mmCIF file of C-alpha atoms in Angstrom:
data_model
loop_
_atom_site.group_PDB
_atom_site.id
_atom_site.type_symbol
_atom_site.label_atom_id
_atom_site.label_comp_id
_atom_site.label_asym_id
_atom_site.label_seq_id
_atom_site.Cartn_x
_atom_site.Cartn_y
_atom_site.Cartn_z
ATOM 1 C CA UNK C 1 0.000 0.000 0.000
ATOM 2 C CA UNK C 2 1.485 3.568 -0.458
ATOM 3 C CA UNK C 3 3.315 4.613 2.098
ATOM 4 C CA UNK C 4 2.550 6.902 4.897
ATOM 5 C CA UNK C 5 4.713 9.448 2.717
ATOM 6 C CA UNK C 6 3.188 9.099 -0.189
ATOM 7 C CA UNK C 7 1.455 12.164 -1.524
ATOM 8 C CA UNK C 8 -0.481 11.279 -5.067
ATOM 9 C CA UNK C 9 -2.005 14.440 -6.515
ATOM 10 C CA UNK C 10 -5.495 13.720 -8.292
ATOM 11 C CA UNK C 11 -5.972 16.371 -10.972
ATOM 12 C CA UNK C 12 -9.148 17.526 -12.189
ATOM 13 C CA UNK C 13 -11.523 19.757 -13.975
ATOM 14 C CA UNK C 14 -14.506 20.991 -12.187
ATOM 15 C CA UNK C 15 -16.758 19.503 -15.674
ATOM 16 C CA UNK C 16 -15.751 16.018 -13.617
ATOM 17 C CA UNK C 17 -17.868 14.947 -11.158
ATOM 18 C CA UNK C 18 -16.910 15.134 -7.598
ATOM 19 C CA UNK C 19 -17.933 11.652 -6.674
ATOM 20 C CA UNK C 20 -15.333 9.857 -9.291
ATOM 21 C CA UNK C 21 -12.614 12.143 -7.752
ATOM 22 C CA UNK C 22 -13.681 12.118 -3.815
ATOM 23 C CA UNK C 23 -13.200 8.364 -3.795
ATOM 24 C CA UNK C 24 -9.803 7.868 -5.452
ATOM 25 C CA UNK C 25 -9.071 10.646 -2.673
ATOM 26 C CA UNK C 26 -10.996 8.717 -0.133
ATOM 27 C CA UNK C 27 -9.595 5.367 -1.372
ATOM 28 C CA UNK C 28 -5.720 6.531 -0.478
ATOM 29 C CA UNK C 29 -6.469 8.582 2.622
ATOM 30 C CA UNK C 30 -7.743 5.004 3.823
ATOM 31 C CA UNK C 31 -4.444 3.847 3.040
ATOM 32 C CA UNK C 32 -2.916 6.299 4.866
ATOM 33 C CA UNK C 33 -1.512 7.912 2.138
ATOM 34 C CA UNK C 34 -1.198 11.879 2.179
ATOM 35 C CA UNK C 35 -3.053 12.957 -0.678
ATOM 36 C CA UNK C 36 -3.144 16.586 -2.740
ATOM 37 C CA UNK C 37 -5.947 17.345 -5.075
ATOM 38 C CA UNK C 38 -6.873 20.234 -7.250
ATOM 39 C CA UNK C 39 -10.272 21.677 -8.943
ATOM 40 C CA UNK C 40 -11.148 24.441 -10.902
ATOM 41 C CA UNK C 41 -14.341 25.004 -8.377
ATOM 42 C CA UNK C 42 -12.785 26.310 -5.001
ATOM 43 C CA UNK C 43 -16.105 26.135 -3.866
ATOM 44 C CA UNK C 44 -17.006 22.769 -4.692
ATOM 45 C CA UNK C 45 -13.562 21.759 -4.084
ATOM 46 C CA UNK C 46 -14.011 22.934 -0.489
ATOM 47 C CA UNK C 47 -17.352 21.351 -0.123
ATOM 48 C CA UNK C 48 -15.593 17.709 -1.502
ATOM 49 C CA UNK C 49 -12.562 18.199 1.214
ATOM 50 C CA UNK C 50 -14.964 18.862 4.209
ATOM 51 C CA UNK C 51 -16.968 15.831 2.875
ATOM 52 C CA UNK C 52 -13.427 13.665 2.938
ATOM 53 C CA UNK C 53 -13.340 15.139 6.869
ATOM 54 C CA UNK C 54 -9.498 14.924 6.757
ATOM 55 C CA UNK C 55 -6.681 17.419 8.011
ATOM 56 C CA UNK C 56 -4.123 19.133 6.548
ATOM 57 C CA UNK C 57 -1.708 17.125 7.296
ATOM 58 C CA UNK C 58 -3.335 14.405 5.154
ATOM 59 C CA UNK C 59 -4.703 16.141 2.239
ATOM 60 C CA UNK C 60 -3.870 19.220 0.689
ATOM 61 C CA UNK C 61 -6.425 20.929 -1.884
ATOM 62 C CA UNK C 62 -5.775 24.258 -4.483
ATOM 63 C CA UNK C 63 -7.517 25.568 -7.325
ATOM 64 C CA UNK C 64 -6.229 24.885 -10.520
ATOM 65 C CA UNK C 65 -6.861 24.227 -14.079
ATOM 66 C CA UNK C 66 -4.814 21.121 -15.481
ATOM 67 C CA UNK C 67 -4.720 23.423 -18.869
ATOM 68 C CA UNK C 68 -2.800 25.810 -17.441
ATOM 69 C CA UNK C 69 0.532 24.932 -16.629
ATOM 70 C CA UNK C 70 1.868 27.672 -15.134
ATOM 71 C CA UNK C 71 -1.430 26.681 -12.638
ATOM 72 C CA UNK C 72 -0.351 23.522 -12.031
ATOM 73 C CA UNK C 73 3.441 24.090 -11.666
ATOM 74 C CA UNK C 74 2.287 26.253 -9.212
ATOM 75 C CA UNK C 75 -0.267 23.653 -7.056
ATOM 76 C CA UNK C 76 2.836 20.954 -7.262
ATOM 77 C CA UNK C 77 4.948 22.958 -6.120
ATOM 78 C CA UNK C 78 3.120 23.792 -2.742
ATOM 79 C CA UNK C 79 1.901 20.045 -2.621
ATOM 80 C CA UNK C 80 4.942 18.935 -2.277
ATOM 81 C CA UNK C 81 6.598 21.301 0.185
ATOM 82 C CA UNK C 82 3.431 21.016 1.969
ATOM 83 C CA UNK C 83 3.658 17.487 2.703
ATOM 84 C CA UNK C 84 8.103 16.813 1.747
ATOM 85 C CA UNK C 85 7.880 15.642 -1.682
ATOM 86 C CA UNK C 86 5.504 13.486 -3.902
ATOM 87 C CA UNK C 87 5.686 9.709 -4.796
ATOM 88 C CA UNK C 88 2.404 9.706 -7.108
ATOM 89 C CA UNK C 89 0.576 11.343 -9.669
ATOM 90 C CA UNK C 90 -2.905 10.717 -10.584
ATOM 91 C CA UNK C 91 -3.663 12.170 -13.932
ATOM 92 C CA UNK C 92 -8.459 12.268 -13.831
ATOM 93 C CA UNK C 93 -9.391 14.947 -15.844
ATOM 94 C CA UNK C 94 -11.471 14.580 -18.545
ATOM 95 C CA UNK C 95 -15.176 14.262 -20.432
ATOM 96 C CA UNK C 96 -17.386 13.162 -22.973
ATOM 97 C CA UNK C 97 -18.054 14.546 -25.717
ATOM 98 C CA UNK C 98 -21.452 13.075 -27.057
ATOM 99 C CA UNK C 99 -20.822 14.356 -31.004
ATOM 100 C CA UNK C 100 -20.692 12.783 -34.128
ATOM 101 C CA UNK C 101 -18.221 13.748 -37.332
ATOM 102 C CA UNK C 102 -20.538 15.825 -38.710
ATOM 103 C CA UNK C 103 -21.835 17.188 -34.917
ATOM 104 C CA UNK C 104 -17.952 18.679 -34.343
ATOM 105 C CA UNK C 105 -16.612 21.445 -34.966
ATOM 106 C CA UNK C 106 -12.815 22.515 -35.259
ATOM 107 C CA UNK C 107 -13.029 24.050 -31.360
ATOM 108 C CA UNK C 108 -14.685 20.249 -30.756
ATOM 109 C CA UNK C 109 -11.098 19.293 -31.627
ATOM 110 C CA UNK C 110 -8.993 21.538 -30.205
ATOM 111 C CA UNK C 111 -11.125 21.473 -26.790
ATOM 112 C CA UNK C 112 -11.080 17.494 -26.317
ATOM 113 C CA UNK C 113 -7.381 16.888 -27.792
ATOM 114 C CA UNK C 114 -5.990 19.841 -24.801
ATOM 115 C CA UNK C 115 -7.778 18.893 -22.406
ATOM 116 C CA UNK C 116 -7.000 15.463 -22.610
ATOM 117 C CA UNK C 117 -3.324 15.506 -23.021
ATOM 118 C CA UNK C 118 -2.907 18.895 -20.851
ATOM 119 C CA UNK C 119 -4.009 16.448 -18.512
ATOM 120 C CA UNK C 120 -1.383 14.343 -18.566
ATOM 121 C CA UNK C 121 1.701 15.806 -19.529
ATOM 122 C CA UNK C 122 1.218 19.425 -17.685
ATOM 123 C CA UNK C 123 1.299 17.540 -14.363
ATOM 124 C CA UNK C 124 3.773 15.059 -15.303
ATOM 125 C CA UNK C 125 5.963 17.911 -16.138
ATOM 126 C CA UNK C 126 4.996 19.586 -12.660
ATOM 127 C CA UNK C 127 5.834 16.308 -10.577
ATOM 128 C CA UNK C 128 8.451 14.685 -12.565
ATOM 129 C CA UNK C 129 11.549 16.177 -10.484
ATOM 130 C CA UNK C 130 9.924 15.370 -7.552
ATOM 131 C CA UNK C 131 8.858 11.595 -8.712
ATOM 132 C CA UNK C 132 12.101 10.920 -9.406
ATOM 133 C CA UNK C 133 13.569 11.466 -5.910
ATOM 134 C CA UNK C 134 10.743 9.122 -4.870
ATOM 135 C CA UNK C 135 12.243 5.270 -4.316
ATOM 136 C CA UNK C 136 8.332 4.356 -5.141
ATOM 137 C CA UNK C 137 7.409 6.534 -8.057
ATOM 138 C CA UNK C 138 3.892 5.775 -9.894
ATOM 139 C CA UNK C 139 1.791 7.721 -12.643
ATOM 140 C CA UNK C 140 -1.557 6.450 -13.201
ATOM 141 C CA UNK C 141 -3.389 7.898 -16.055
ATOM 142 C CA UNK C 142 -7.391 7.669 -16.361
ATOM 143 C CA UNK C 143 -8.315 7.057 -19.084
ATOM 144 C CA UNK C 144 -11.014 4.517 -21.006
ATOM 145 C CA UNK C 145 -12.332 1.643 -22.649
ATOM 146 C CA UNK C 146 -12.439 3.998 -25.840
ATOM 147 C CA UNK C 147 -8.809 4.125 -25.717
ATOM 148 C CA UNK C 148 -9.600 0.655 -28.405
ATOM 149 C CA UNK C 149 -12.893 0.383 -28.617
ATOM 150 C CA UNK C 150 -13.848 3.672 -30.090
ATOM 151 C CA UNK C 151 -17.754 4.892 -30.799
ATOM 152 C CA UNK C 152 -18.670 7.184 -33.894
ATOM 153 C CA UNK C 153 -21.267 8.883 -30.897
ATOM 154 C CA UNK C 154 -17.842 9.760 -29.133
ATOM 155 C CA UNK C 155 -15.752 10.510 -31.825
ATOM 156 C CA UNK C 156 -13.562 13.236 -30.532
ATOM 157 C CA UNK C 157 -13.850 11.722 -26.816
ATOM 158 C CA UNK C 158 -12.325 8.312 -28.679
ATOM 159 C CA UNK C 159 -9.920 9.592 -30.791
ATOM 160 C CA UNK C 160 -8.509 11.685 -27.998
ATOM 161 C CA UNK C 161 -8.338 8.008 -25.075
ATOM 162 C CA UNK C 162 -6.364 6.117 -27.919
ATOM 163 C CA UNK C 163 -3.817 9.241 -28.150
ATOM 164 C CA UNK C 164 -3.456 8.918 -24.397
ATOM 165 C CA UNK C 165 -3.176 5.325 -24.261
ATOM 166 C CA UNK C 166 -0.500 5.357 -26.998
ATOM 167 C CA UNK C 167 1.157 8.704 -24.786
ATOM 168 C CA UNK C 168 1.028 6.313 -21.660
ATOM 169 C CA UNK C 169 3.036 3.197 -23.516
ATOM 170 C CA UNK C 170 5.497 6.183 -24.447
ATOM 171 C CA UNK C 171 6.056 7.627 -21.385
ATOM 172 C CA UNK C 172 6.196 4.347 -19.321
ATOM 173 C CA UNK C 173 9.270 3.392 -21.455
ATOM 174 C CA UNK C 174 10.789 6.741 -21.338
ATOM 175 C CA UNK C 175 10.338 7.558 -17.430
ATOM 176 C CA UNK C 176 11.583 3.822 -16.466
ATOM 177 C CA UNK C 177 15.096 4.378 -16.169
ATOM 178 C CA UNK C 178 14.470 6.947 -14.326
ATOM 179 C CA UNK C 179 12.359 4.575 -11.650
ATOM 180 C CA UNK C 180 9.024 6.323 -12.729
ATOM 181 C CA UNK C 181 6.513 3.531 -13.446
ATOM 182 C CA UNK C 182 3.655 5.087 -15.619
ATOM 183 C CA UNK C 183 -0.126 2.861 -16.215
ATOM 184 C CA UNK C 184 -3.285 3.346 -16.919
ATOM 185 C CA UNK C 185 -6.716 2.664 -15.851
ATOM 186 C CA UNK C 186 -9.754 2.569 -18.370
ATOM 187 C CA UNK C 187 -13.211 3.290 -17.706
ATOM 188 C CA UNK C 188 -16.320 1.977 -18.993
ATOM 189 C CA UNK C 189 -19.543 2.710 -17.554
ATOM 190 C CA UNK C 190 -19.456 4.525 -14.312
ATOM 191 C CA UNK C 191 -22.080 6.209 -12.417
ATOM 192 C CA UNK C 192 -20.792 9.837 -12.148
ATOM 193 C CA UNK C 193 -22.683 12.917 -12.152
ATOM 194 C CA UNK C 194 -22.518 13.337 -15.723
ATOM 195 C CA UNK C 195 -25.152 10.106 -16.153
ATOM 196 C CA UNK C 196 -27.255 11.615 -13.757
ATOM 197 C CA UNK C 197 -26.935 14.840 -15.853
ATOM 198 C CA UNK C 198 -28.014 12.546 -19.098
ATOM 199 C CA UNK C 199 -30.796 10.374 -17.192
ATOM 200 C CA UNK C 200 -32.525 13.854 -16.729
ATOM 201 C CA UNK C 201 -32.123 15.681 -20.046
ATOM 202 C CA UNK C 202 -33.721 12.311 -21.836
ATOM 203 C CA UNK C 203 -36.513 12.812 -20.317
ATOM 204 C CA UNK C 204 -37.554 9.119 -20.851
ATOM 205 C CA UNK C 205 -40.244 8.755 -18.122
ATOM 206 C CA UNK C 206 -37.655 5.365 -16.617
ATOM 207 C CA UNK C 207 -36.336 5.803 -13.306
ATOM 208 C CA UNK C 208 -32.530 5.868 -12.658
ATOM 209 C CA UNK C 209 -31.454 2.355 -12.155
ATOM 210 C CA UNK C 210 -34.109 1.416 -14.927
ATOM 211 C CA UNK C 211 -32.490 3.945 -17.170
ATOM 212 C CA UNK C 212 -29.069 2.391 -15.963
ATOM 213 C CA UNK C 213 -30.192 -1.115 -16.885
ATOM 214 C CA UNK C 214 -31.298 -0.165 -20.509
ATOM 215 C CA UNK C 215 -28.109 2.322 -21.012
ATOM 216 C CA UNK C 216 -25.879 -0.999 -19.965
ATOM 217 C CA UNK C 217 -27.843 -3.174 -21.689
ATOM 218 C CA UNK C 218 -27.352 -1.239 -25.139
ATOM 219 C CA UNK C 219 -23.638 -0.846 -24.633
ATOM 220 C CA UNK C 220 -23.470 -4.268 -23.585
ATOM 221 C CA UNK C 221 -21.959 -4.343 -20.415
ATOM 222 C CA UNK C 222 -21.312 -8.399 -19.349
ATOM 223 C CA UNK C 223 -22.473 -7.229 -15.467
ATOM 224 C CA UNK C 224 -25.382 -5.469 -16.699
ATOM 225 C CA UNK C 225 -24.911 -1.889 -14.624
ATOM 226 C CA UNK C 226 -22.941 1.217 -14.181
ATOM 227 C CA UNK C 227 -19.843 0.759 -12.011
ATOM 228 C CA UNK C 228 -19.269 3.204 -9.014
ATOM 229 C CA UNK C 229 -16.233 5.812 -8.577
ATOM 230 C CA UNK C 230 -14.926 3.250 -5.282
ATOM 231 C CA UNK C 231 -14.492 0.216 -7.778
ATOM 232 C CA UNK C 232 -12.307 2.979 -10.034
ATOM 233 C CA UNK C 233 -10.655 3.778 -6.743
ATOM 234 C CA UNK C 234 -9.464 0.232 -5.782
ATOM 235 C CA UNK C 235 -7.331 -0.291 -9.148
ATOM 236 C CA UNK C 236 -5.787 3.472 -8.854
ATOM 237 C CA UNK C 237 -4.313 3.011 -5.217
ATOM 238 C CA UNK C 238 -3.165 -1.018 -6.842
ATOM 239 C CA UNK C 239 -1.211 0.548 -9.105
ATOM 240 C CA UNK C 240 0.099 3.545 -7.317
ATOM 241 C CA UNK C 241 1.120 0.810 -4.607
ATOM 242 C CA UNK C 242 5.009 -0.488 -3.889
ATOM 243 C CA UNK C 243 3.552 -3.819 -3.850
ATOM 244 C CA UNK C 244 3.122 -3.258 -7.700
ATOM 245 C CA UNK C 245 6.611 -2.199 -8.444
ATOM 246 C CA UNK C 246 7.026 -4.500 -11.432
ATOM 247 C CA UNK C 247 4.063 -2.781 -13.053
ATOM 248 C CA UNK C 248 3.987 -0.090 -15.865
ATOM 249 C CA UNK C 249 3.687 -0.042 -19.352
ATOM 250 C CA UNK C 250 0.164 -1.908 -18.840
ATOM 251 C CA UNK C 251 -3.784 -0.623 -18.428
ATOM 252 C CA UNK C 252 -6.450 -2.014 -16.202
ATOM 253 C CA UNK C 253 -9.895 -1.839 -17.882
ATOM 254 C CA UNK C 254 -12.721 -1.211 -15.013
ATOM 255 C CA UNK C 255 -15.706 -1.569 -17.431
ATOM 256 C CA UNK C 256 -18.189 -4.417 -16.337
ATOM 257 C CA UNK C 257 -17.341 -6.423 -19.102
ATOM 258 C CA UNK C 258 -17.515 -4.340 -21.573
ATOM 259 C CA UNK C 259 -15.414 -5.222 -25.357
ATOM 260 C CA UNK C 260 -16.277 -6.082 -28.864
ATOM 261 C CA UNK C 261 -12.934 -8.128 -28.997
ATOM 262 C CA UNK C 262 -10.224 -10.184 -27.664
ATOM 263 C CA UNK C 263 -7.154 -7.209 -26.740
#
């Protein structure tokens, strides 16, 4: 498990909902782990730390915008004299964009491609001197199933997972040597604000878990619902662990079943 040291940051977007990133949060803190997390939403950022109902000497929260690096420098920096250095980074921002080809636009584009990879490579950038004075350095980067099995009703969203999936492979080659292990978790399904936010603009008369059923039914998901933020959780602190120190270069998919193929 991560040591009492540890101090992962979980980086975010306030378009993300706060249960997917209060239980990767929750999830470490549990393990004793010191944690550091950012938001663009000091407000609901505040609201998500008071929910967590830990100190500052176990977690450390700051208002930033992973598209901004001079922001992020900037939140690293204090994270990790705040708590004596950092020995993870946890790389969670990100969204759907529900578009087709001819639905996008140019901005479309330009809006899902930064986003995604500011994501990554802003705080990786921010943390990397500090990771590699860690003797347990980890980068997990969120990601999902979309990263290979992309969806013409995602198109954007997909193209831009399979760029960071390929950026991941990259980076957990180039970082090795110097004892930075870099993988990835992938997403299917999971019940985060932004379903809610889609059960109520469909206006479909079903209730929520009904509306659940049918929406994992049609994207055929083996266990036949959504999965919850905590089940996300459990393989980000795995691979963030010591105890996984021959680990990187590899994804975990948390989707319920979900695949059109044998990867």
């Amino acid at each position: 498990m991560p040591s009492d040291r540890s101090t992962p940051t979980t980086s975010t977007p306030a378009a993300a909902s706060w249960p997917a990133v209060g239980s990767p949060v929750r999830a470490l803190l549990d393990e004793d782990a010191r944690v550091a997390a950012c938001g663009r939403d000091p407000e609901r950022l505040a609201k998500a730390a008071a929910r967590l109902g830990a100190g500052p000497d176990r977690l450390f929260t700051g208002t930033c915008d992973v598209r901004d690096a001079d922001a992020v420098r900037h939140f690293t920096q204090a994270a990790a004299q705040h708590f004596g250095g950092l020995d993870g980074l946890v790389n969670n921002a990100g969204q759907s964009r529900m578009k087709r080809l001819d639905d996008t636009t140019a901005e479309d584009w330009r809006d899902e491609l930064e986003l995604k990879f500011a994501g990554v490579l802003n705080p990786l950038k921010a943390a990397r001197s500090h990771l590699r004075a860690s003797e347990t350095a980890a980068v997990v980067n969120v990601n999902a199933v979309l990263d290979r099995q992309p969806e013409t009703r995602l198109i954007t969203t997909s193209a831009a997972r399979a760029g960071i999936l390929n950026l991941s492979k990259s980076l957990s080659v180039e970082l090795a040597a110097q004892g930075i292990r870099v993988n990835s978790v992938c997403l299917g399904l999971i019940d985060t604000g932004q379903w809610t936010r889609r059960h109520a603009a469909a206006d479909s008369g079903l209730g929520y878990e009904e509306w659940q059923a049918e929406l994992a039914a049609d994207r055929g998901v083996a266990l036949g619902w959504l999965g919850r933020a905590e089940e996300v959780a459990y393989a980000i602190v795995a691979l963030l662990s010591p105890r996984a120190s021959y680990i990187t270069g590899t994804s975990i998919d948390v989707c319920g079943g979900v695949g059109r193929g044998i990867l």
